[in-house]
Short mmCIF file of C-alpha atoms and ligand atoms in Angstrom, two decimals:
data_model
loop_
_atom_site.label_atom_id
_atom_site.label_comp_id
_atom_site.label_asym_id
_atom_site.label_seq_id
_atom_site.Cartn_x
_atom_site.Cartn_y
_atom_site.Cartn_z
CA UNK A 922 -0.09 0.11 -0.21
CA UNK A 923 1.14 3.07 -0.66
CA UNK A 924 0.81 6.23 1.64
CA UNK A 925 -1.91 8.62 -0.01
CA UNK A 926 -0.72 12.07 -1.73
CA UNK A 927 -3.88 13.82 -1.19
CA UNK A 928 -4.50 13.07 2.15
CA UNK A 929 -1.22 14.35 3.39
CA UNK A 930 -1.61 17.29 2.23
CA UNK A 931 -5.22 17.97 3.58
CA UNK A 932 -3.61 16.58 6.94
CA UNK A 933 -0.79 19.37 6.79
CA UNK A 934 -2.97 21.94 5.78
CA UNK A 935 -5.72 21.16 9.08
CA UNK A 936 -2.78 22.08 11.58
CA UNK A 937 -2.96 24.73 13.21
CA UNK A 938 0.09 27.40 13.73
CA UNK A 939 0.37 28.02 17.19
CA UNK A 940 1.13 31.87 17.54
CA UNK A 941 -1.47 32.91 14.22
CA UNK A 942 -3.74 30.19 15.70
CA UNK A 943 -5.22 29.28 12.52
CA UNK A 944 -4.99 26.18 9.73
CA UNK A 945 -2.21 25.86 7.53
CA UNK A 946 -4.17 25.70 4.41
CA UNK A 947 -5.90 29.01 5.46
CA UNK A 948 -2.26 30.33 6.02
CA UNK A 949 -0.60 29.37 3.01
CA UNK A 950 1.64 27.70 4.59
CA UNK A 951 2.27 24.32 3.40
CA UNK A 952 4.24 24.33 -0.01
CA UNK A 953 4.66 20.77 -1.72
CA UNK A 954 4.30 17.44 -0.25
CA UNK A 955 6.54 14.37 -1.37
CA UNK A 956 6.20 11.06 -0.28
CA UNK A 957 8.45 8.32 -0.61
CA UNK A 958 7.59 5.14 0.20
CA UNK A 959 7.28 5.46 4.13
CA UNK A 960 8.29 8.50 3.82
CA UNK A 961 6.62 12.11 4.08
CA UNK A 962 8.32 15.37 3.40
CA UNK A 963 6.36 18.28 3.96
CA UNK A 964 7.41 22.00 3.07
CA UNK A 965 6.90 24.61 5.31
CA UNK A 966 6.52 27.93 4.45
CA UNK A 967 7.08 30.18 7.53
CA UNK A 968 5.99 34.12 7.23
CA UNK A 969 9.79 35.42 7.92
CA UNK A 970 13.27 34.13 8.96
CA UNK A 971 13.68 32.82 12.18
CA UNK A 972 9.75 32.44 13.09
CA UNK A 973 9.41 29.71 15.51
CA UNK A 974 8.72 26.43 14.14
CA UNK A 975 9.19 24.63 16.77
CA UNK A 976 6.01 23.56 17.98
CA UNK A 977 4.46 23.69 14.60
CA UNK A 978 6.60 20.99 13.63
CA UNK A 979 5.76 18.81 16.23
CA UNK A 980 2.45 18.97 15.32
CA UNK A 981 2.86 18.64 12.04
CA UNK A 982 4.66 15.57 12.64
CA UNK A 983 2.19 13.97 15.35
CA UNK A 984 -0.82 15.02 12.62
CA UNK A 985 1.20 12.74 10.05
CA UNK A 986 2.65 10.31 11.76
CA UNK A 987 -0.42 8.68 12.45
CA UNK A 988 -1.41 8.27 8.98
CA UNK A 989 -1.43 4.67 7.68
CA UNK A 990 2.05 3.64 6.31
CA UNK A 991 3.53 6.79 7.49
CA UNK A 992 7.08 5.97 8.85
CA UNK A 993 8.55 8.92 8.77
CA UNK A 994 7.59 12.53 8.89
CA UNK A 995 10.34 15.25 7.28
CA UNK A 996 9.20 19.09 7.96
CA UNK A 997 11.54 21.24 5.66
CA UNK A 998 10.80 25.11 6.34
CA UNK A 999 11.51 27.44 4.02
CA UNK A 1000 10.97 31.48 4.29
CA UNK A 1001 7.91 33.02 2.11
CA UNK A 1002 8.71 36.03 -1.11
CA UNK A 1003 7.18 39.01 -0.24
CA UNK A 1004 4.31 38.45 -2.30
CA UNK A 1005 3.15 35.14 -0.38
CA UNK A 1006 3.84 37.15 2.79
CA UNK A 1007 1.83 39.46 1.25
CA UNK A 1008 -0.68 37.65 0.94
CA UNK A 1009 -0.73 36.61 4.39
CA UNK A 1010 -0.60 39.63 5.78
CA UNK A 1011 -4.41 40.09 3.71
CA UNK A 1012 -5.44 37.02 5.08
CA UNK A 1013 -4.69 38.32 8.79
CA UNK A 1014 -5.89 41.64 8.26
CA UNK A 1015 -9.10 39.50 6.78
CA UNK A 1016 -9.80 37.41 9.26
CA UNK A 1017 -8.68 39.99 11.98
CA UNK A 1018 -11.90 42.20 10.48
CA UNK A 1019 -14.20 39.50 10.13
CA UNK A 1020 -17.31 39.32 13.04
CA UNK A 1021 -18.44 36.70 15.41
CA UNK A 1022 -20.71 35.27 12.38
CA UNK A 1023 -17.90 34.88 10.45
CA UNK A 1024 -17.01 31.45 8.50
CA UNK A 1025 -13.89 30.62 8.70
CA UNK A 1026 -14.85 28.07 6.35
CA UNK A 1027 -15.01 30.79 3.55
CA UNK A 1028 -11.22 31.54 3.85
CA UNK A 1029 -10.12 27.53 1.88
CA UNK A 1030 -10.22 30.05 -0.89
CA UNK A 1031 -6.90 30.82 0.17
CA UNK A 1032 -6.08 27.66 0.60
CA UNK A 1033 -1.98 26.31 -0.24
CA UNK A 1034 -2.70 24.78 -3.11
CA UNK A 1035 -2.83 27.64 -5.05
CA UNK A 1036 -0.06 29.67 -3.52
CA UNK A 1037 1.56 30.18 -6.66
CA UNK A 1038 -1.49 32.26 -7.94
CA UNK A 1039 -1.93 35.76 -7.68
CA UNK A 1040 -5.28 36.34 -7.66
CA UNK A 1041 -6.40 37.95 -5.00
CA UNK A 1042 -9.68 39.43 -5.83
CA UNK A 1043 -11.20 36.25 -3.93
CA UNK A 1044 -10.82 38.36 -0.24
CA UNK A 1045 -13.69 41.18 0.66
CA UNK A 1046 -11.40 42.64 3.29
CA UNK A 1047 -8.72 43.57 0.52
CA UNK A 1048 -9.61 47.14 0.68
CA UNK A 1049 -7.91 47.13 4.45
CA UNK A 1050 -4.82 46.21 3.05
CA UNK A 1051 -2.56 49.17 2.79
CA UNK A 1052 0.67 48.92 1.30
CA UNK A 1053 0.66 51.71 -0.56
CA UNK A 1054 -0.14 54.25 2.78
CA UNK A 1055 2.40 55.14 4.41
CA UNK A 1056 2.04 54.87 8.13
CA UNK A 1057 4.08 57.76 9.48
CA UNK A 1058 2.08 60.40 6.88
CA UNK A 1059 -0.80 60.57 8.77
CA UNK A 1060 -0.64 63.09 11.29
CA UNK A 1061 -2.95 62.56 14.47
CA UNK A 1062 -2.97 66.33 15.45
CA UNK A 1063 -0.58 67.75 17.76
CA UNK A 1064 -2.37 68.46 20.35
CA UNK A 1065 -3.10 65.87 23.48
CA UNK A 1066 -7.19 64.40 22.71
CA UNK A 1067 -7.25 66.17 19.25
CA UNK A 1068 -6.50 62.91 17.91
CA UNK A 1069 -8.84 62.16 15.15
CA UNK A 1070 -11.56 59.18 16.55
CA UNK A 1071 -9.87 55.69 14.69
CA UNK A 1072 -11.96 54.80 12.43
CA UNK A 1073 -11.96 53.80 8.80
CA UNK A 1074 -10.56 56.94 7.00
CA UNK A 1075 -7.05 55.41 5.99
CA UNK A 1076 -9.15 51.85 5.09
CA UNK A 1077 -7.68 50.40 8.32
CA UNK A 1078 -10.10 48.71 10.35
CA UNK A 1079 -10.15 49.20 13.75
CA UNK A 1080 -11.52 45.70 14.52
CA UNK A 1081 -12.47 46.27 18.04
CA UNK A 1082 -14.89 49.02 17.19
CA UNK A 1083 -17.01 46.90 14.77
CA UNK A 1084 -20.51 47.17 15.67
CA UNK A 1085 -20.56 43.37 15.75
CA UNK A 1086 -17.00 42.56 17.26
CA UNK A 1087 -17.56 40.48 20.20
CA UNK A 1088 -15.42 41.52 22.01
CA UNK A 1089 -15.46 43.06 25.43
CA UNK A 1090 -13.15 44.96 26.09
CA UNK A 1091 -12.63 45.72 29.89
CA UNK A 1092 -10.44 49.09 31.24
CA UNK A 1093 -9.08 48.72 34.87
CA UNK A 1094 -8.39 51.52 35.51
CA UNK A 1095 -7.03 53.21 38.99
CA UNK A 1096 -6.99 56.84 40.38
CA UNK A 1097 -3.60 56.20 41.71
CA UNK A 1098 -0.55 54.22 40.86
CA UNK A 1099 0.67 51.31 42.75
CA UNK A 1100 -3.02 49.94 44.49
CA UNK A 1101 -2.52 46.58 41.98
CA UNK A 1102 -4.26 47.64 38.72
CA UNK A 1103 -1.89 45.72 36.59
CA UNK A 1104 -1.94 42.70 39.00
CA UNK A 1105 -5.65 42.44 39.06
CA UNK A 1106 -5.27 42.85 34.96
CA UNK A 1107 -3.34 40.13 34.50
CA UNK A 1108 -4.61 37.61 37.30
CA UNK A 1109 -8.91 38.44 35.59
CA UNK A 1110 -7.10 37.56 32.28
CA UNK A 1111 -5.31 34.17 33.42
CA UNK A 1112 -8.55 33.53 35.07
CA UNK A 1113 -10.89 34.05 31.75
CA UNK A 1114 -8.87 32.41 30.03
CA UNK A 1115 -8.80 29.68 32.68
CA UNK A 1116 -12.64 29.52 32.64
CA UNK A 1117 -12.55 28.99 28.41
CA UNK A 1118 -12.26 32.59 27.18
CA UNK A 1119 -10.00 33.64 24.16
CA UNK A 1120 -8.55 36.62 26.06
CA UNK A 1121 -5.85 39.64 25.41
CA UNK A 1122 -4.34 42.05 27.08
CA UNK A 1123 -3.07 45.33 25.52
CA UNK A 1124 -1.08 47.36 28.12
CA UNK A 1125 -1.79 50.83 27.85
CA UNK A 1126 0.26 51.99 30.87
CA UNK A 1127 2.82 53.41 28.30
CA UNK A 1128 4.94 55.08 30.55
CA UNK A 1129 5.00 52.43 33.32
CA UNK A 1130 4.41 49.14 31.39
CA UNK A 1131 4.69 46.18 33.64
CA UNK A 1132 2.17 43.60 32.00
CA UNK A 1133 5.04 40.77 29.91
CA UNK A 1134 7.07 40.41 33.18
CA UNK A 1135 4.04 39.84 34.83
CA UNK A 1136 2.68 37.86 32.61
CA UNK A 1137 5.77 35.82 32.05
CA UNK A 1138 5.64 36.81 28.16
CA UNK A 1139 9.46 35.39 27.25
CA UNK A 1140 10.44 36.21 23.83
CA UNK A 1141 9.19 38.53 21.53
CA UNK A 1142 5.96 39.29 19.11
CA UNK A 1143 6.33 38.65 16.13
CA UNK A 1144 6.18 41.02 13.48
CA UNK A 1145 5.11 39.99 9.69
CA UNK A 1146 5.90 43.20 7.58
CA UNK A 1147 3.72 45.96 9.31
CA UNK A 1148 1.69 42.90 11.68
CA UNK A 1149 2.35 42.77 14.67
CA UNK A 1150 1.42 39.06 16.44
CA UNK A 1151 1.14 39.27 20.06
CA UNK A 1152 2.70 37.10 22.06
CA UNK A 1153 1.10 34.85 24.57
CA UNK A 1154 1.74 33.60 28.18
CA UNK A 1155 -0.77 31.52 30.25
CA UNK A 1156 -3.43 31.65 27.23
CA UNK A 1157 -3.20 34.98 27.33
CA UNK A 1158 -2.33 37.46 24.53
CA UNK A 1159 -0.56 40.73 25.33
CA UNK A 1160 1.19 43.91 23.88
CA UNK A 1161 2.98 45.99 25.21
CA UNK A 1162 5.25 49.01 24.96
CA UNK A 1163 7.95 46.97 26.80
CA UNK A 1164 8.11 44.80 24.01
CA UNK A 1165 9.16 48.19 21.79
CA UNK A 1166 11.73 50.05 23.99
CA UNK A 1167 14.92 49.10 26.43
CA UNK A 1168 13.36 48.55 30.22
CA UNK A 1169 15.62 51.31 30.73
CA UNK A 1170 14.42 54.02 28.34
CA UNK A 1171 12.04 56.65 29.62
CA UNK A 1172 9.25 57.22 27.37
CA UNK A 1173 8.73 61.08 26.90
CA UNK A 1174 6.13 61.13 24.67
CA UNK A 1175 3.64 63.66 23.81
CA UNK A 1176 -0.04 62.97 23.24
CA UNK A 1177 0.08 62.27 19.51
CA UNK A 1178 2.28 59.81 19.87
CA UNK A 1179 1.08 57.89 22.63
CA UNK A 1180 -1.77 57.53 20.61
CA UNK A 1181 -0.21 56.36 17.61
CA UNK A 1182 1.40 53.32 19.38
CA UNK A 1183 -2.31 52.46 21.23
CA UNK A 1184 -3.23 53.08 17.44
CA UNK A 1185 -0.75 50.22 16.46
CA UNK A 1186 -1.16 48.07 19.38
CA UNK A 1187 -5.24 47.56 18.21
CA UNK A 1188 -5.07 48.32 14.13
CA UNK A 1189 -1.95 46.76 13.67
CA UNK A 1190 -1.64 43.82 15.47
CA UNK A 1191 -3.30 40.97 14.89
CA UNK A 1192 -5.82 39.97 17.65
CA UNK A 1193 -7.73 37.51 15.86
CA UNK A 1194 -11.16 38.36 17.59
CA UNK A 1195 -10.82 37.73 21.89
CA UNK A 1196 -13.63 37.39 23.80
CA UNK A 1197 -11.85 39.94 26.29
CA UNK A 1198 -9.03 42.66 26.14
CA UNK A 1199 -8.16 43.91 28.55
CA UNK A 1200 -6.62 47.14 28.85
CA UNK A 1201 -4.64 48.00 31.51
CA UNK A 1202 -5.17 51.68 32.21
CA UNK A 1203 -1.94 53.76 33.16
CA UNK A 1204 -3.14 55.38 36.85
CA UNK A 1205 -4.80 59.05 36.33
CA UNK A 1206 -6.71 60.50 33.92
CA UNK A 1207 -3.49 61.54 31.63
CA UNK A 1208 -3.75 60.77 26.94
CA UNK A 1209 -3.86 57.98 27.23
CA UNK A 1210 -7.51 58.29 28.98
CA UNK A 1211 -8.27 60.53 26.17
CA UNK A 1212 -6.86 58.35 23.50
CA UNK A 1213 -9.05 55.38 24.75
CA UNK A 1214 -11.70 57.48 24.93
CA UNK A 1215 -11.72 57.43 21.06
CA UNK A 1216 -10.51 54.23 20.02
CA UNK A 1217 -12.57 52.30 22.16
CA UNK A 1218 -15.79 54.24 22.88
CA UNK A 1219 -17.36 50.17 24.14
CA UNK A 1220 -14.42 50.09 26.95
CA UNK A 1221 -15.74 49.23 30.02
CA UNK A 1222 -14.58 50.96 33.08
CA UNK A 1223 -12.95 48.77 36.29
CA UNK A 1224 -12.23 51.05 38.57
CA UNK A 1225 -9.26 49.07 41.09
CA UNK A 1226 -8.83 51.38 44.54
CA UNK A 1227 -7.57 50.14 48.30
CA UNK A 1228 -9.87 49.13 51.41
CA UNK A 1229 -8.33 53.81 52.33
CA UNK A 1230 -10.61 56.04 52.50
CA UNK A 1231 -8.20 58.83 50.63
CA UNK A 1232 -7.31 56.33 47.74
CA UNK A 1233 -10.77 55.73 47.11
CA UNK A 1234 -11.87 60.14 46.41
CA UNK A 1235 -8.31 59.48 44.02
CA UNK A 1236 -10.05 56.30 42.51
CA UNK A 1237 -13.65 58.48 42.15
CA UNK A 1238 -11.79 61.05 40.32
CA UNK A 1239 -10.46 58.84 37.37
CA UNK A 1240 -14.35 56.98 37.37
CA UNK A 1241 -15.60 60.33 36.99
CA UNK A 1242 -13.61 61.06 34.02
CA UNK A 1243 -13.86 58.00 32.26
CA UNK A 1244 -17.50 58.76 32.77
CA UNK A 1245 -16.52 62.14 31.01
CA UNK A 1246 -15.47 60.42 27.99
CA UNK A 1247 -19.02 58.51 27.82
CA UNK A 1248 -16.91 55.38 28.81
CA UNK A 1249 -19.49 52.89 30.76
CA UNK A 1250 -17.63 52.38 34.39
CA UNK A 1251 -19.45 48.58 35.50
CA UNK A 1252 -17.79 48.30 38.86
CA UNK A 1253 -15.59 48.56 41.28
CA UNK A 1254 -12.67 45.83 42.29
CA UNK A 1255 -10.87 46.42 45.87
CA UNK A 1256 -7.89 45.08 46.24
CA UNK A 1257 -5.43 44.66 48.69
CA UNK A 1258 -8.67 44.16 51.69
CA UNK A 1259 -7.00 42.05 54.20
CA UNK A 1260 -4.71 39.82 54.77
CA UNK A 1261 -5.50 35.92 56.32
CA UNK A 1262 -2.96 34.76 59.38
CA UNK A 1263 -1.75 31.28 59.66
CA UNK A 1264 -4.50 31.51 62.00
CA UNK A 1265 -7.41 32.47 60.05
CA UNK A 1266 -7.72 35.67 60.92
CA UNK A 1267 -7.91 38.42 58.77
CA UNK A 1268 -6.48 41.64 59.28
CA UNK A 1269 -7.64 44.81 57.39
CA UNK A 1270 -3.99 46.32 56.42
CA UNK A 1271 -5.34 49.47 55.10
CA UNK A 1272 -9.01 49.51 57.47
CA UNK A 1273 -12.39 48.20 55.22
CA UNK A 1274 -15.15 50.23 53.63
CA UNK A 1275 -13.05 51.98 50.79
CA UNK A 1276 -14.55 49.54 47.36
CA UNK A 1277 -17.78 49.23 48.92
CA UNK A 1278 -18.73 53.35 49.50
CA UNK A 1279 -16.40 53.66 46.02
CA UNK A 1280 -19.38 51.70 44.46
CA UNK A 1281 -22.17 52.97 46.14
CA UNK A 1282 -20.82 57.00 45.59
CA UNK A 1283 -20.57 56.05 41.92
CA UNK A 1284 -23.88 53.18 41.51
CA UNK A 1285 -22.02 51.14 40.49
CA UNK A 1286 -21.84 47.42 41.90
CA UNK A 1287 -18.54 46.34 44.16
CA UNK A 1288 -17.73 43.09 42.16
CA UNK A 1289 -15.16 41.65 44.16
CA UNK A 1290 -12.45 42.35 47.09
CA UNK A 1291 -8.69 40.91 46.89
CA UNK A 1292 -6.94 40.19 49.94
CA UNK A 1293 -3.36 40.72 50.08
CA UNK A 1294 -1.12 37.61 49.48
CA UNK A 1295 2.04 37.65 49.43
CA UNK A 1296 2.04 35.02 46.87
CA UNK A 1297 0.62 38.03 44.38
CA UNK A 1298 3.54 39.80 44.72
CA UNK A 1299 6.10 37.07 44.00
CA UNK A 1300 3.91 35.68 40.65
CA UNK A 1301 4.10 38.79 39.46
CA UNK A 1302 7.72 39.46 39.68
CA UNK A 1303 8.56 35.75 38.67
CA UNK A 1304 5.87 36.41 35.94
CA UNK A 1305 4.14 33.56 37.30
CA UNK A 1306 0.86 34.48 38.18
CA UNK A 1307 -0.45 33.81 41.29
CA UNK A 1308 -3.41 31.77 40.06
CA UNK A 1309 -1.68 29.82 38.12
CA UNK A 1310 1.02 29.12 41.00
CA UNK A 1311 -1.79 28.77 43.88
CA UNK A 1312 -4.86 27.58 42.05
CA UNK A 1313 -6.32 26.54 44.65
CA UNK A 1314 -5.29 29.71 47.21
CA UNK A 1315 -7.15 33.19 48.36
CA UNK A 1316 -6.06 34.97 45.41
CA UNK A 1317 -7.68 32.69 42.53
CA UNK A 1318 -11.10 31.73 44.47
CA UNK A 1319 -10.72 35.64 44.69
CA UNK A 1320 -10.19 35.90 40.62
CA UNK A 1321 -12.64 32.90 39.71
CA UNK A 1322 -15.20 34.95 41.80
CA UNK A 1323 -14.83 38.19 40.05
CA UNK A 1324 -14.64 36.94 36.53
CA UNK A 1325 -17.69 35.32 36.81
CA UNK A 1326 -19.20 38.81 37.93
CA UNK A 1327 -17.98 40.14 35.53
CA UNK A 1328 -18.74 37.73 32.95
CA UNK A 1329 -22.26 37.71 34.46
CA UNK A 1330 -22.53 41.33 33.65
CA UNK A 1331 -22.62 40.98 30.20
CA UNK A 1332 -21.10 43.42 27.40
CA UNK A 1333 -22.27 47.39 28.08
CA UNK A 1334 -25.45 48.56 27.46
CA UNK A 1335 -24.24 50.79 24.35
CA UNK A 1336 -23.63 54.47 24.94
CA UNK A 1337 -22.46 55.91 21.53
CA UNK A 1338 -24.74 56.44 18.76
CA UNK A 1339 -21.75 55.47 16.07
CA UNK A 1340 -21.91 52.27 17.23
CA UNK A 1341 -25.84 51.42 17.81
CA UNK A 1342 -26.10 48.00 16.28
CA UNK A 1343 -27.91 48.32 12.62
N1 ATP B 2442 -3.64 41.90 46.20
C1 ATP B 2442 -2.13 41.84 46.92
N2 ATP B 2442 -1.51 41.02 47.31
C2 ATP B 2442 0.03 41.49 47.51
N3 ATP B 2442 0.46 42.43 46.85
C3 ATP B 2442 0.11 42.66 45.57
C4 ATP B 2442 -1.42 42.87 45.31
N4 ATP B 2442 -1.87 43.66 44.58
C5 ATP B 2442 -0.31 44.23 44.60
N5 ATP B 2442 0.33 43.85 45.02
C6 ATP B 2442 1.94 44.45 44.53
O1 ATP B 2442 2.05 45.92 45.00
C7 ATP B 2442 2.40 46.30 43.71
C8 ATP B 2442 1.68 47.31 43.09
O2 ATP B 2442 0.82 45.72 42.13
P1 ATP B 2442 0.89 46.86 40.71
O3 ATP B 2442 2.02 46.70 40.04
O4 ATP B 2442 -0.05 45.77 40.31
O5 ATP B 2442 0.13 48.05 40.63
P2 ATP B 2442 -0.15 48.94 39.84
O6 ATP B 2442 -2.01 49.49 39.85
O7 ATP B 2442 -0.44 48.60 38.44
O8 ATP B 2442 0.78 49.83 39.96
P3 ATP B 2442 1.04 51.06 38.50
O9 ATP B 2442 0.53 52.41 39.21
O10 ATP B 2442 3.02 51.85 39.12
O11 ATP B 2442 0.93 50.50 37.26
C9 ATP B 2442 3.29 44.94 43.64
O12 ATP B 2442 4.86 44.64 43.69
C10 ATP B 2442 2.07 44.27 43.28
O13 ATP B 2442 2.85 42.52 43.36
MG1 MG B 2443 0.74 48.51 36.80
#
């Protein structure tokens, strides 16, 4: 019996590329298949030189190795031509722009069989391709707050703002620094992912980025020409300024630069269609908050505070700022609520009642209280979020309860008329 070459090809095409999260046939990454007696060789075209292919190679070996009569599987990597890569970007942009009802099957015309063909008109999102546009020629105004709302004016979709987008954008905010915004963002994100949701984090704390380290991301994002593929750790994908500037470099940018950075994180990144995009917002009410108010008008704001009355007043200001930008403030999360001693006694080191009274002032629910747990800080420092390190611990329980409440709340009521679903 001989090996069925067509079967090898179709099996290879069904293997999902781990970073781009689509089947190889959709991505046009299987170039050729050869069969010689009991041996199959698959030539895989990688998007860029140095593209990590170890996991993909394992997946291909596993998938093909179980086919009848296959004794040996060879995976031969090569790199895409400019034309192939252009086409891949179109697929990724199209996929990213696809609404929740989009059927990935529609993309089957991008099957690797026709990778030599140069017809591109089969894809309805081709218009989003913007090869010929010069990014830098778009001037986003000269002062903070004057940036244009991100839309389709240059043909690049902000898919999170499309009416059909199913992504809930959760802005994690606080009035002042150090209350645990990033810790809450990361642990909540990992918890939501563990509940089976597709989750991303946008680290919008452009000056004080900390998400990659806390989440445990190793390695840089993949860059495919002008498209950034967010790296993943602990089941959560993330983009951060931390990937693009060395740690010790201070970021001294004016509003328009920040605006542009956020734009790239949203528009020039391949996020696909996550269920949740958590945004770690910088403390206070600066330029980034303004930009987000314009880009992501559907952002649901969750205010993190500590039990202290003083923290609560500052947090209140950030909530008012969010409301001024017409963002929906959905709830309050109190962090560092208590410390549980070995004997089970709770010590309220930072006082009590701050979260509840802020929630009452803002007329939103207090959605959760996270205790002060040394392992939470250690987890953040080591890049192993506490909900992963101690899945049965007190912190994991608090974040599970919080995630469940947020999930139950459902998406925010639509505020702005341009968001009205037609
Ligand atoms: N519940 C907690 N238990 C123990 N340590 C915590 C807790 N929450 C936060 N921390 C620690 O407190 C410090 C500040 O937390 P984090 O960085 O999450 O706050 P932030 O509000 O994002 O701060 P920044 O304004 O600097 O971005 C970190 O060292 C973190 O590990
Ligand atoms: Mg932070």
